[in-house]
Amino acid sequence: MTMTANPTNETSAPRNINISQAVAEGLRLAMEADDRVVVIGEDVATQGGVFGSTRGLLKAFGPERVLDTPISEMAFTGMAVGLAMDGYRPVIEIMFVDFIGVCLEQVYNAVAKIPYMSGGKVDMPVVIKTAGGSIGAAAQHSQTLWGLFGHLPGLRVVAPSNPYDSKGMMAAAVASDDPVVFIEHKGLLLERAQDFEFGANVPREAYDVPLDKAAVVRPGSDLTLVTLSGSVRHALTAADAAILSGVDVEVIDLRSIVPIDWETIGTSLAKTRALLVVDEDYLGYGLSGELITGAIERFGLGSLDYVGRHGNPGIPVPAALSLEREIVPGTESILNAIVRAGAER
């Protein structure tokens, strides 16, 4: 496969497609290349996934490789563990990340631990594909929860922000011998292809985007803003507006929660000496605290003039969109956080 981490370096014949199409294409190419790849979950076959990100796979590969299941997450996640131990490379879809708790025992005791407990003799090439994020769907359908999975040792955790990365990171996830939690954002899945302003052009051929590399999606000199998934687009718009306030923001799309690409973050902080984390997930015990503490531990207190974070303060997401916008980072609230950071330096 072609290896690249730069959404601007499209190869031949790029198209403007949306994230669902990009993920489905990444899966199709992976299944064509390796007949050990199987897709399992609720409505992944006949319906093609609740957001269309497995559309066309049943017709291409048949019901033995694209399997609809009952509402039985614990059962089919356990099935994926057995398949992986027997040499298959299962991709399972947990429709919404909010409900992964019903199979969490299989995720954190089996999927995550078996490679360690076997002394590295047993790989667990399982992709747990799921959707998170806020779209006005209330408390039980609006969480991101990547901080939860990041806390559990043994899992790679990724959350792409654009079509190019989604196709390439899905290909890399399927090829990985480590278990990967692949968190799509519902708001991005519903976005039209032409509305993406970066990473919008997707090559037809197979390629990988590495699972452990962040991307600088906007260069800047005054403040390092680290974010991911659905918040990247809002951060870019806010960063452009912040120029009027005299703050030149460098925006980093983290892409990978585990592992964190400290090299890219450190290079940016050496330039800006200021870190703002924007995270749609809960702030308490989560990714934002890990990034700030990790930066201080690695680069030293004296290397930073400012640290701050902006995210869900620890409140179940309300059903009303007007209330959701009060606690989920958006363009206006991110811009306010940037201006505060500029004033406090």
Coordinates of C-alpha atoms in Angstrom, one line a residue:
M1 CA 0.0 0.0 0.0
T2 CA 1.0 3.6 -0.5
M3 CA 2.0 5.2 2.8
T4 CA 1.3 8.8 3.5
A5 CA 0.2 10.9 6.4
N6 CA -0.6 14.1 4.5
P7 CA -4.2 14.8 3.4
T8 CA -2.9 17.3 0.8
N9 CA -0.7 14.7 -1.0
E10 CA -3.4 13.0 -2.9
T11 CA -2.3 10.6 -5.6
S12 CA -4.0 9.9 -8.9
A13 CA -7.8 10.3 -9.5
P14 CA -8.9 11.8 -6.2
R15 CA -12.7 12.3 -5.8
N16 CA -14.8 14.5 -3.5
I17 CA -16.6 11.8 -1.4
N18 CA -18.0 11.8 2.1
I19 CA -16.7 10.0 5.1
S20 CA -19.2 7.1 4.9
Q21 CA -18.2 6.4 1.3
A22 CA -14.5 6.7 2.3
V23 CA -14.8 4.2 5.1
A24 CA -16.8 1.8 3.0
E25 CA -14.2 2.1 0.2
G26 CA -11.4 1.4 2.7
L27 CA -13.1 -1.7 3.9
R28 CA -13.9 -2.9 0.4
L29 CA -10.3 -2.6 -0.7
A30 CA -9.1 -4.3 2.5
M31 CA -11.5 -7.2 2.0
E32 CA -10.5 -7.6 -1.7
A33 CA -6.8 -7.8 -0.6
D34 CA -7.3 -10.2 2.3
D35 CA -10.1 -12.8 2.5
R36 CA -9.6 -13.1 6.2
V37 CA -11.3 -9.7 6.7
V38 CA -14.9 -10.1 7.8
V39 CA -17.5 -7.4 8.9
I40 CA -20.0 -8.2 11.6
G41 CA -22.7 -6.1 13.4
E42 CA -26.2 -4.9 13.5
D43 CA -27.5 -3.7 10.1
V44 CA -24.0 -3.8 8.5
A45 CA -25.1 -6.0 5.6
T46 CA -28.5 -5.5 4.2
Q47 CA -28.8 -1.8 5.3
G48 CA -25.1 -1.1 4.8
G49 CA -24.7 0.4 8.3
V50 CA -26.7 3.1 10.0
F51 CA -24.6 5.8 8.4
G52 CA -23.9 3.9 5.2
S53 CA -20.2 3.1 6.0
T54 CA -20.5 -0.6 5.1
R55 CA -22.7 0.0 2.1
G56 CA -22.1 -2.3 -0.9
L57 CA -20.0 -4.8 1.1
L58 CA -22.7 -7.5 1.3
K59 CA -23.2 -7.4 -2.5
A60 CA -19.4 -7.6 -3.1
F61 CA -18.5 -10.3 -0.6
G62 CA -21.7 -12.1 0.4
P63 CA -23.2 -13.0 3.8
E64 CA -20.3 -15.3 4.9
R65 CA -18.0 -12.2 5.1
V66 CA -20.6 -9.5 5.9
L67 CA -22.9 -10.7 8.7
D68 CA -25.9 -9.0 10.1
T69 CA -26.5 -9.9 13.8
P70 CA -29.3 -9.5 16.3
I71 CA -28.9 -6.8 19.0
S72 CA -26.2 -8.9 20.8
E73 CA -23.0 -6.8 21.2
M74 CA -21.5 -9.1 23.8
A75 CA -22.1 -12.1 21.6
F76 CA -20.7 -10.8 18.4
T77 CA -17.7 -9.1 20.1
G78 CA -16.9 -12.4 21.7
M79 CA -17.3 -14.0 18.3
A80 CA -14.7 -11.5 16.9
V81 CA -12.3 -12.6 19.7
G82 CA -12.6 -16.2 18.6
L83 CA -12.3 -15.4 14.9
A84 CA -9.2 -13.3 15.6
M85 CA -7.6 -16.2 17.5
D86 CA -8.4 -18.4 14.5
G87 CA -6.6 -16.2 12.1
Y88 CA -9.4 -13.9 10.8
R89 CA -9.3 -10.1 10.9
P90 CA -12.8 -9.1 12.1
V91 CA -14.3 -5.6 11.9
I92 CA -17.2 -5.3 14.2
E93 CA -19.6 -2.4 14.3
I94 CA -21.0 -1.1 17.6
M95 CA -23.6 1.2 16.1
F96 CA -23.2 4.0 18.7
V97 CA -20.3 4.2 21.1
D98 CA -22.7 5.0 24.0
F99 CA -23.8 1.4 24.0
I100 CA -20.4 -0.3 24.0
G101 CA -20.8 -0.8 27.7
V102 CA -22.9 -3.8 27.0
C103 CA -19.9 -5.6 25.6
L104 CA -17.1 -3.8 27.5
E105 CA -16.1 -7.0 29.3
Q106 CA -15.1 -8.5 26.0
V107 CA -13.4 -5.3 24.9
Y108 CA -11.2 -4.7 28.0
N109 CA -10.7 -8.2 29.3
A110 CA -10.5 -10.2 26.1
V111 CA -9.7 -8.0 23.1
A112 CA -7.3 -5.7 25.0
K113 CA -5.6 -8.3 27.3
I114 CA -5.2 -11.5 25.3
P115 CA -2.0 -10.3 23.4
Y116 CA -0.4 -9.3 26.7
M117 CA -1.5 -12.4 28.7
S118 CA -0.3 -14.7 25.9
G119 CA 3.2 -13.2 26.1
G120 CA 2.7 -11.7 22.6
K121 CA 2.0 -15.2 21.1
V122 CA -1.6 -14.3 20.2
D123 CA -2.4 -11.3 18.0
M124 CA -5.9 -9.7 18.3
P125 CA -6.4 -7.9 14.9
V126 CA -9.9 -6.7 15.8
V127 CA -11.3 -3.4 14.6
I128 CA -14.1 -2.0 16.8
K129 CA -15.8 0.4 14.5
T130 CA -18.3 2.8 16.2
A131 CA -19.8 6.3 16.0
G132 CA -19.7 9.0 18.7
G133 CA -20.3 12.7 19.0
S134 CA -23.1 15.2 19.4
I135 CA -25.8 15.9 16.8
G136 CA -28.7 16.8 19.0
A137 CA -29.4 13.2 19.9
A138 CA -29.5 13.6 23.8
A139 CA -27.5 12.1 26.6
Q140 CA -27.5 8.4 25.5
H141 CA -26.5 9.0 21.8
S142 CA -24.0 12.0 22.1
Q143 CA -20.9 10.8 23.8
T144 CA -17.4 10.4 22.3
L145 CA -15.9 8.3 25.1
W146 CA -12.4 8.1 23.6
G147 CA -11.0 9.0 27.0
L148 CA -12.6 5.8 28.4
F149 CA -10.9 3.6 25.8
G150 CA -7.6 5.5 26.1
H151 CA -7.6 4.6 29.8
L152 CA -7.7 0.9 29.1
P153 CA -4.2 -0.6 28.3
G154 CA -3.9 -2.8 25.2
L155 CA -6.0 -0.8 22.7
R156 CA -5.2 1.6 19.9
V157 CA -7.8 4.4 19.8
V158 CA -8.2 6.6 16.7
A159 CA -10.8 9.2 15.6
P160 CA -10.3 10.7 12.1
S161 CA -11.7 14.1 11.1
N162 CA -12.0 14.0 7.3
P163 CA -12.7 11.6 4.3
Y164 CA -9.0 11.2 3.3
D165 CA -7.9 10.1 6.8
S166 CA -11.0 8.0 7.3
K167 CA -10.3 5.8 4.3
G168 CA -6.5 5.5 5.0
M169 CA -6.9 5.0 8.8
M170 CA -9.5 2.3 8.3
A171 CA -7.1 0.5 6.0
A172 CA -4.3 0.8 8.5
A173 CA -6.7 -0.4 11.3
V174 CA -7.7 -3.5 9.4
A175 CA -4.0 -4.3 8.7
S176 CA -2.9 -3.8 12.3
D177 CA -2.2 -6.8 14.5
D178 CA -3.2 -4.8 17.5
P179 CA -6.9 -4.2 18.4
V180 CA -8.1 -0.8 17.2
V181 CA -11.1 1.2 18.5
F182 CA -12.1 3.3 15.4
I183 CA -14.4 6.2 16.5
E184 CA -16.2 8.0 13.7
H185 CA -18.1 11.2 14.4
K186 CA -21.8 11.2 13.7
G187 CA -21.7 14.9 12.7
L188 CA -18.9 14.2 10.2
L189 CA -20.7 11.1 8.9
L190 CA -23.7 13.3 8.1
E191 CA -21.6 16.0 6.4
R192 CA -21.8 16.4 2.7
A193 CA -18.6 15.7 0.7
Q194 CA -18.4 19.2 -0.7
D195 CA -18.5 20.7 2.9
F196 CA -15.1 19.4 3.9
E197 CA -12.4 22.0 3.6
F198 CA -9.4 19.8 4.2
G199 CA -8.8 16.1 3.5
A200 CA -11.7 16.2 1.0
N201 CA -10.1 14.6 -2.0
V202 CA -9.8 10.8 -1.8
P203 CA -7.7 8.7 -4.2
R204 CA -9.4 5.7 -5.7
E205 CA -6.6 3.3 -4.9
A206 CA -5.7 1.7 -1.5
Y207 CA -3.4 3.7 0.8
D208 CA -2.7 3.8 4.6
V209 CA -2.7 6.7 7.0
P210 CA -0.5 5.7 10.0
L211 CA -2.4 5.2 13.2
D212 CA 0.1 7.0 15.4
K213 CA 0.7 10.3 13.7
A214 CA -1.0 13.7 14.3
A215 CA -1.3 16.3 11.5
V216 CA -0.6 20.0 11.6
V217 CA -3.7 21.2 9.7
R218 CA -3.1 24.9 10.2
P219 CA 0.4 26.4 10.9
G220 CA 0.6 29.2 13.5
S221 CA 3.1 30.9 15.8
D222 CA 1.3 32.0 19.1
L223 CA -0.8 29.1 20.4
T224 CA -0.9 25.3 19.8
L225 CA -4.5 24.1 19.7
V226 CA -4.7 20.3 19.9
T227 CA -8.0 18.7 19.0
L228 CA -9.5 15.9 17.0
S229 CA -12.5 14.4 15.2
G230 CA -15.5 16.7 14.8
S231 CA -13.9 19.6 16.6
V232 CA -11.2 20.1 14.0
R233 CA -13.4 21.9 11.5
H234 CA -14.7 24.3 14.3
A235 CA -11.1 24.9 15.5
L236 CA -9.9 25.8 12.0
T237 CA -12.7 28.3 11.5
A238 CA -12.1 29.8 15.0
A239 CA -8.3 30.0 14.3
D240 CA -8.9 31.9 11.1
A241 CA -11.1 34.4 13.1
A242 CA -8.6 34.7 15.9
I243 CA -6.2 36.5 13.7
L244 CA -8.4 39.6 14.2
S245 CA -7.6 39.3 17.9
G246 CA -3.9 39.1 17.2
V247 CA -3.5 35.3 18.0
D248 CA -1.9 33.1 15.3
V249 CA -3.1 29.6 16.1
E250 CA -1.4 26.3 15.1
V251 CA -4.1 23.6 14.9
I252 CA -3.1 20.0 15.4
D253 CA -5.5 17.2 14.4
L254 CA -4.5 14.5 17.0
R255 CA -6.1 11.7 15.0
S256 CA -4.7 9.1 17.4
I257 CA -5.7 9.1 21.1
V258 CA -3.5 6.0 21.8
P259 CA -0.7 6.4 21.1
I260 CA -0.3 10.2 21.3
D261 CA 2.1 11.8 18.8
W262 CA 4.2 13.7 21.3
E263 CA 6.9 14.5 18.6
T264 CA 4.4 16.7 16.6
I265 CA 3.0 18.3 19.7
G266 CA 6.5 19.0 21.1
T267 CA 7.7 20.6 17.9
S268 CA 4.7 22.9 17.9
L269 CA 5.1 23.8 21.6
A270 CA 8.8 24.6 21.1
K271 CA 7.5 27.4 18.8
T272 CA 4.4 28.7 20.6
R273 CA 5.0 27.8 24.3
A274 CA 1.2 27.8 24.8
L275 CA -1.1 24.8 24.7
L276 CA -4.9 24.8 24.4
V277 CA -6.7 21.4 24.2
V278 CA -10.2 21.3 22.7
D279 CA -12.0 18.1 23.4
E280 CA -15.6 17.1 22.8
D281 CA -15.2 14.4 25.4
Y282 CA -15.7 14.9 29.2
L283 CA -12.9 17.0 30.7
G284 CA -12.7 15.0 34.0
Y285 CA -10.2 12.1 34.0
G286 CA -9.9 12.4 30.2
L287 CA -7.8 13.2 27.1
S288 CA -7.4 16.9 27.9
G289 CA -5.8 16.2 31.3
E290 CA -3.6 13.6 29.7
L291 CA -2.3 16.0 27.1
I292 CA -1.6 18.8 29.5
T293 CA 0.0 16.7 32.1
G294 CA 2.0 14.8 29.5
A295 CA 3.2 18.0 27.9
I296 CA 4.4 19.3 31.3
E297 CA 6.1 16.0 32.2
R298 CA 7.9 15.7 28.9
F299 CA 8.8 19.3 28.1
G300 CA 9.0 20.9 31.6
L301 CA 7.0 23.6 33.3
G302 CA 9.4 26.2 32.2
S303 CA 8.8 25.4 28.5
L304 CA 5.2 26.6 28.7
D305 CA 3.7 30.0 29.3
Y306 CA 0.1 28.9 29.1
V307 CA -2.0 25.7 29.3
G308 CA -5.8 25.5 29.1
R309 CA -8.6 23.2 28.0
H310 CA -12.1 23.6 26.6
G311 CA -14.6 20.7 26.5
N312 CA -17.6 19.1 28.1
P313 CA -17.4 20.0 31.8
G314 CA -18.9 16.7 32.9
I315 CA -22.5 17.0 32.0
P316 CA -24.7 14.5 30.2
V317 CA -25.4 16.1 26.8
P318 CA -28.9 17.7 26.8
A319 CA -31.5 16.8 24.1
A320 CA -32.2 20.5 23.1
L321 CA -29.7 21.7 20.6
S322 CA -29.6 25.1 22.3
L323 CA -28.4 23.5 25.5
E324 CA -26.1 21.1 23.7
R325 CA -24.2 24.1 22.2
E326 CA -23.7 25.4 25.7
I327 CA -21.4 22.5 26.7
V328 CA -20.0 21.0 23.4
P329 CA -17.2 23.0 21.8
G330 CA -18.2 24.9 18.7
T331 CA -16.6 27.6 16.6
E332 CA -17.7 30.5 18.8
S333 CA -16.8 28.9 22.1
I334 CA -13.4 27.8 20.7
L335 CA -12.7 31.3 19.5
N336 CA -13.5 32.6 23.0
A337 CA -11.1 30.0 24.5
I338 CA -8.4 31.2 22.1
V339 CA -8.9 34.8 22.9
R340 CA -8.8 34.0 26.7
A341 CA -5.6 32.1 26.1
G342 CA -4.1 35.1 24.3
A343 CA -5.1 37.5 27.0
E344 CA -3.7 35.3 29.8
R345 CA -0.2 34.8 28.3

